[in-house]
Amino acid sequence: MRRCLWVSFTGFILLGFSDRPQLERVLFVVLLIFYLLTLLGNTTIIALSLLDPHLQTPMYFFLSNLSFLDLCYTTSTVPQLLVHLRGADKSISFAGCVAQLFVALGLGGTECILLGVMAFDRYAAVCRPLHYTVIMHPRLCALMASASWFIGFANSSLQTVLIFLVPLCGRNKIHHFFCEVTPLLKLACVDTTGNENEIFFASVIILLIPVALITFSYGQIVRAVLRIKSATGQRKAFGTCGSHLTVVSLFYGSAIYAYVQPSNNYSQDQGKFISLFYTIVTPMANPFIYTLRNKDVTGAMKKECPNDKPSWIVLNAGLELMTPRS
């Protein structure tokens, strides 16, 4: 019986924002600009981390991982959304939907864990400065980054299989702009309480445990920074850690709202806009928040592109738009 339910259609319809045609036109322009800024900012961070020896440190190793992850995460949803915003055909194949859910869940879970790893890196830098290079040696950094990717995609594999085992009874209209967990479960024609409990449990592990580790790390960091007698040293430490905390707040705040809440409280419209936030706004803002005010990065940028004035102007303009002056 379940096999018949799956072969009754070959794909899904992503309704997205089709009930608001005027909003679609505005969103197309805004999201296109945001996506181009995301590509520009994150690609710049990756390139500079590879080219400049001064940026080949554990901090920038994890930042380049985060930038690559954000590039993949945004690209897994936004190009398709832009096409759907400009055309009447809003379909996605069954295989495409499975792949999109798998990739989005895997990259989202990886980012959750990677942000926790980056908090440990900041803890080691501030609280154990004399032993920092010993603690954060390249092999450990590579191991922690690899573990983040593995755990993220292992969780994604399990959740994707469980979600697509649920019979849909021929329903194929998804009230979202990409294949997301909660809208897919709402298509089911059977009780999904077990699936929702499993997703909630996995979300607690992937989201809240790293948050607890980040909170503990920054508790220790604050204690260490307050013992620094130099005001300049305190500002530098808080500046570096403040960037990470800003990114953590943006990403975890939206992700926890989207995943760690009862399904009966889920609003389709709110879910779409929250998803827009963590799939496009946060990946675009990350490089600006983290590094484009950083003297090491701006110095490396000037050194690597001394004559490339147009690119520098574009980057600086994006920087001025995205980062408030202190």
mmCIF file of C-alpha atoms in Angstrom, residues 7-155:
data_model
loop_
_atom_site.group_PDB
_atom_site.id
_atom_site.type_symbol
_atom_site.label_atom_id
_atom_site.label_comp_id
_atom_site.label_asym_id
_atom_site.label_seq_id
_atom_site.Cartn_x
_atom_site.Cartn_y
_atom_site.Cartn_z
ATOM 1 C CA VAL A 7 4.221 6.291 -7.113
ATOM 2 C CA SER A 8 1.006 8.294 -7.354
ATOM 3 C CA PHE A 9 3.082 11.411 -8.083
ATOM 4 C CA THR A 10 6.600 12.162 -9.272
ATOM 5 C CA GLY A 11 7.350 15.314 -7.332
ATOM 6 C CA PHE A 12 6.188 18.132 -5.098
ATOM 7 C CA ILE A 13 4.853 21.665 -5.553
ATOM 8 C CA LEU A 14 6.617 24.291 -3.425
ATOM 9 C CA LEU A 15 3.918 26.893 -2.852
ATOM 10 C CA GLY A 16 6.367 29.307 -1.228
ATOM 11 C CA PHE A 17 5.040 32.864 -1.444
ATOM 12 C CA SER A 18 2.696 32.239 -4.399
ATOM 13 C CA ASP A 19 -0.250 33.623 -2.415
ATOM 14 C CA ARG A 20 1.533 37.015 -2.373
ATOM 15 C CA PRO A 21 2.584 37.823 -5.962
ATOM 16 C CA GLN A 22 3.622 41.409 -5.129
ATOM 17 C CA LEU A 23 5.848 40.154 -2.322
ATOM 18 C CA GLU A 24 7.450 37.677 -4.734
ATOM 19 C CA ARG A 25 8.759 40.476 -6.938
ATOM 20 C CA VAL A 26 10.254 42.336 -3.983
ATOM 21 C CA LEU A 27 11.742 39.152 -2.534
ATOM 22 C CA PHE A 28 13.383 38.267 -5.837
ATOM 23 C CA VAL A 29 15.377 41.519 -5.906
ATOM 24 C CA VAL A 30 16.243 41.451 -2.194
ATOM 25 C CA LEU A 31 17.253 37.779 -2.140
ATOM 26 C CA LEU A 32 19.324 38.108 -5.303
ATOM 27 C CA ILE A 33 21.330 40.945 -3.707
ATOM 28 C CA PHE A 34 21.687 39.009 -0.456
ATOM 29 C CA TYR A 35 22.799 35.872 -2.310
ATOM 30 C CA LEU A 36 25.464 37.753 -4.288
ATOM 31 C CA LEU A 37 26.755 39.327 -1.059
ATOM 32 C CA THR A 38 26.823 35.867 0.528
ATOM 33 C CA LEU A 39 28.908 34.489 -2.345
ATOM 34 C CA LEU A 40 31.249 37.487 -2.286
ATOM 35 C CA GLY A 41 31.816 37.636 1.467
ATOM 36 C CA ASN A 42 32.235 33.924 2.158
ATOM 37 C CA THR A 43 34.382 33.283 -0.929
ATOM 38 C CA THR A 44 36.658 36.138 0.129
ATOM 39 C CA ILE A 45 37.123 34.661 3.603
ATOM 40 C CA ILE A 46 37.959 31.214 2.192
ATOM 41 C CA ALA A 47 40.412 32.621 -0.370
ATOM 42 C CA LEU A 48 42.206 34.839 2.140
ATOM 43 C CA SER A 49 42.472 32.001 4.681
ATOM 44 C CA LEU A 50 44.179 29.866 2.032
ATOM 45 C CA LEU A 51 46.423 32.547 0.517
ATOM 46 C CA ASP A 52 47.674 34.532 3.513
ATOM 47 C CA PRO A 53 50.046 32.705 5.908
ATOM 48 C CA HIS A 54 49.053 35.029 8.769
ATOM 49 C CA LEU A 55 45.489 33.729 8.563
ATOM 50 C CA GLN A 56 46.423 30.053 8.620
ATOM 51 C CA THR A 57 45.532 29.672 12.286
ATOM 52 C CA PRO A 58 42.911 27.511 14.049
ATOM 53 C CA MET A 59 40.483 30.439 14.261
ATOM 54 C CA TYR A 60 40.548 31.095 10.512
ATOM 55 C CA PHE A 61 40.598 27.382 9.729
ATOM 56 C CA PHE A 62 37.213 27.066 11.441
ATOM 57 C CA LEU A 63 36.011 30.319 9.893
ATOM 58 C CA SER A 64 36.839 29.071 6.401
ATOM 59 C CA ASN A 65 34.958 25.848 7.210
ATOM 60 C CA LEU A 66 31.989 27.928 8.332
ATOM 61 C CA SER A 67 32.144 30.075 5.196
ATOM 62 C CA PHE A 68 32.240 27.009 2.929
ATOM 63 C CA LEU A 69 29.333 25.521 4.868
ATOM 64 C CA ASP A 70 27.314 28.739 4.522
ATOM 65 C CA LEU A 71 27.992 28.847 0.782
ATOM 66 C CA CYS A 72 26.685 25.300 0.379
ATOM 67 C CA TYR A 73 23.728 25.886 2.710
ATOM 68 C CA THR A 74 22.530 28.984 0.886
ATOM 69 C CA THR A 75 23.124 27.478 -2.558
ATOM 70 C CA SER A 76 21.035 24.413 -1.656
ATOM 71 C CA THR A 77 17.878 26.544 -1.438
ATOM 72 C CA VAL A 78 18.206 30.121 -2.715
ATOM 73 C CA PRO A 79 18.901 29.586 -6.477
ATOM 74 C CA GLN A 80 15.826 27.355 -6.731
ATOM 75 C CA LEU A 81 13.790 29.912 -4.766
ATOM 76 C CA LEU A 82 14.877 32.689 -7.138
ATOM 77 C CA VAL A 83 13.745 30.612 -10.130
ATOM 78 C CA HIS A 84 10.384 29.894 -8.482
ATOM 79 C CA LEU A 85 9.876 33.565 -7.612
ATOM 80 C CA ARG A 86 10.222 34.479 -11.306
ATOM 81 C CA GLY A 87 8.173 31.663 -12.864
ATOM 82 C CA ALA A 88 4.860 29.858 -12.617
ATOM 83 C CA ASP A 89 6.431 26.391 -12.373
ATOM 84 C CA LYS A 90 7.194 25.771 -8.695
ATOM 85 C CA SER A 91 7.710 22.025 -8.884
ATOM 86 C CA ILE A 92 10.577 19.958 -7.523
ATOM 87 C CA SER A 93 11.184 16.287 -8.260
ATOM 88 C CA PHE A 94 10.852 13.666 -5.546
ATOM 89 C CA ALA A 95 14.597 12.919 -5.697
ATOM 90 C CA GLY A 96 15.370 16.646 -5.653
ATOM 91 C CA CYS A 97 13.254 17.124 -2.544
ATOM 92 C CA VAL A 98 14.968 14.226 -0.762
ATOM 93 C CA ALA A 99 18.399 15.596 -1.691
ATOM 94 C CA GLN A 100 17.489 19.132 -0.637
ATOM 95 C CA LEU A 101 16.195 18.013 2.762
ATOM 96 C CA PHE A 102 19.246 15.807 3.318
ATOM 97 C CA VAL A 103 21.722 18.568 2.414
ATOM 98 C CA ALA A 104 19.915 21.313 4.343
ATOM 99 C CA LEU A 105 19.589 19.194 7.502
ATOM 100 C CA GLY A 106 23.193 18.003 7.228
ATOM 101 C CA LEU A 107 24.656 21.476 6.768
ATOM 102 C CA GLY A 108 22.435 22.962 9.478
ATOM 103 C CA GLY A 109 23.451 20.268 11.981
ATOM 104 C CA THR A 110 27.107 20.669 11.041
ATOM 105 C CA GLU A 111 26.937 24.419 11.654
ATOM 106 C CA CYS A 112 25.400 23.868 15.097
ATOM 107 C CA ILE A 113 28.300 21.651 16.138
ATOM 108 C CA LEU A 114 30.949 23.749 14.409
ATOM 109 C CA LEU A 115 29.852 26.861 16.320
ATOM 110 C CA GLY A 116 30.335 24.897 19.543
ATOM 111 C CA VAL A 117 33.816 23.851 18.394
ATOM 112 C CA MET A 118 34.649 27.483 17.628
ATOM 113 C CA ALA A 119 33.609 28.431 21.170
ATOM 114 C CA PHE A 120 36.143 25.900 22.472
ATOM 115 C CA ASP A 121 38.780 27.477 20.229
ATOM 116 C CA ARG A 122 38.036 30.913 21.711
ATOM 117 C CA TYR A 123 38.149 29.412 25.220
ATOM 118 C CA ALA A 124 41.597 27.938 24.562
ATOM 119 C CA ALA A 125 42.855 31.230 23.064
ATOM 120 C CA VAL A 126 41.671 33.397 25.955
ATOM 121 C CA CYS A 127 41.903 31.092 28.966
ATOM 122 C CA ARG A 128 44.979 29.041 27.950
ATOM 123 C CA PRO A 129 47.023 31.458 25.812
ATOM 124 C CA LEU A 130 50.408 29.929 26.669
ATOM 125 C CA HIS A 131 49.236 26.448 25.693
ATOM 126 C CA TYR A 132 47.006 27.500 22.781
ATOM 127 C CA THR A 133 49.233 26.184 19.982
ATOM 128 C CA VAL A 134 49.691 22.903 21.829
ATOM 129 C CA ILE A 135 45.976 22.439 22.510
ATOM 130 C CA MET A 136 44.741 23.541 19.083
ATOM 131 C CA HIS A 137 47.266 21.677 16.962
ATOM 132 C CA PRO A 138 46.353 21.053 13.306
ATOM 133 C CA ARG A 139 45.466 17.388 13.798
ATOM 134 C CA LEU A 140 42.949 18.192 16.545
ATOM 135 C CA CYS A 141 41.443 21.026 14.489
ATOM 136 C CA ALA A 142 40.991 18.732 11.485
ATOM 137 C CA LEU A 143 39.508 16.027 13.728
ATOM 138 C CA MET A 144 36.983 18.394 15.324
ATOM 139 C CA ALA A 145 35.960 19.856 11.962
ATOM 140 C CA SER A 146 35.584 16.361 10.448
ATOM 141 C CA ALA A 147 33.546 15.203 13.442
ATOM 142 C CA SER A 148 31.218 18.190 13.033
ATOM 143 C CA TRP A 149 30.549 17.298 9.387
ATOM 144 C CA PHE A 150 30.134 13.592 10.157
ATOM 145 C CA ILE A 151 27.681 14.076 13.037
ATOM 146 C CA GLY A 152 25.680 16.653 11.090
ATOM 147 C CA PHE A 153 25.189 14.396 8.078
ATOM 148 C CA ALA A 154 24.680 11.242 10.171
ATOM 149 C CA ASN A 155 21.773 12.981 11.902
#
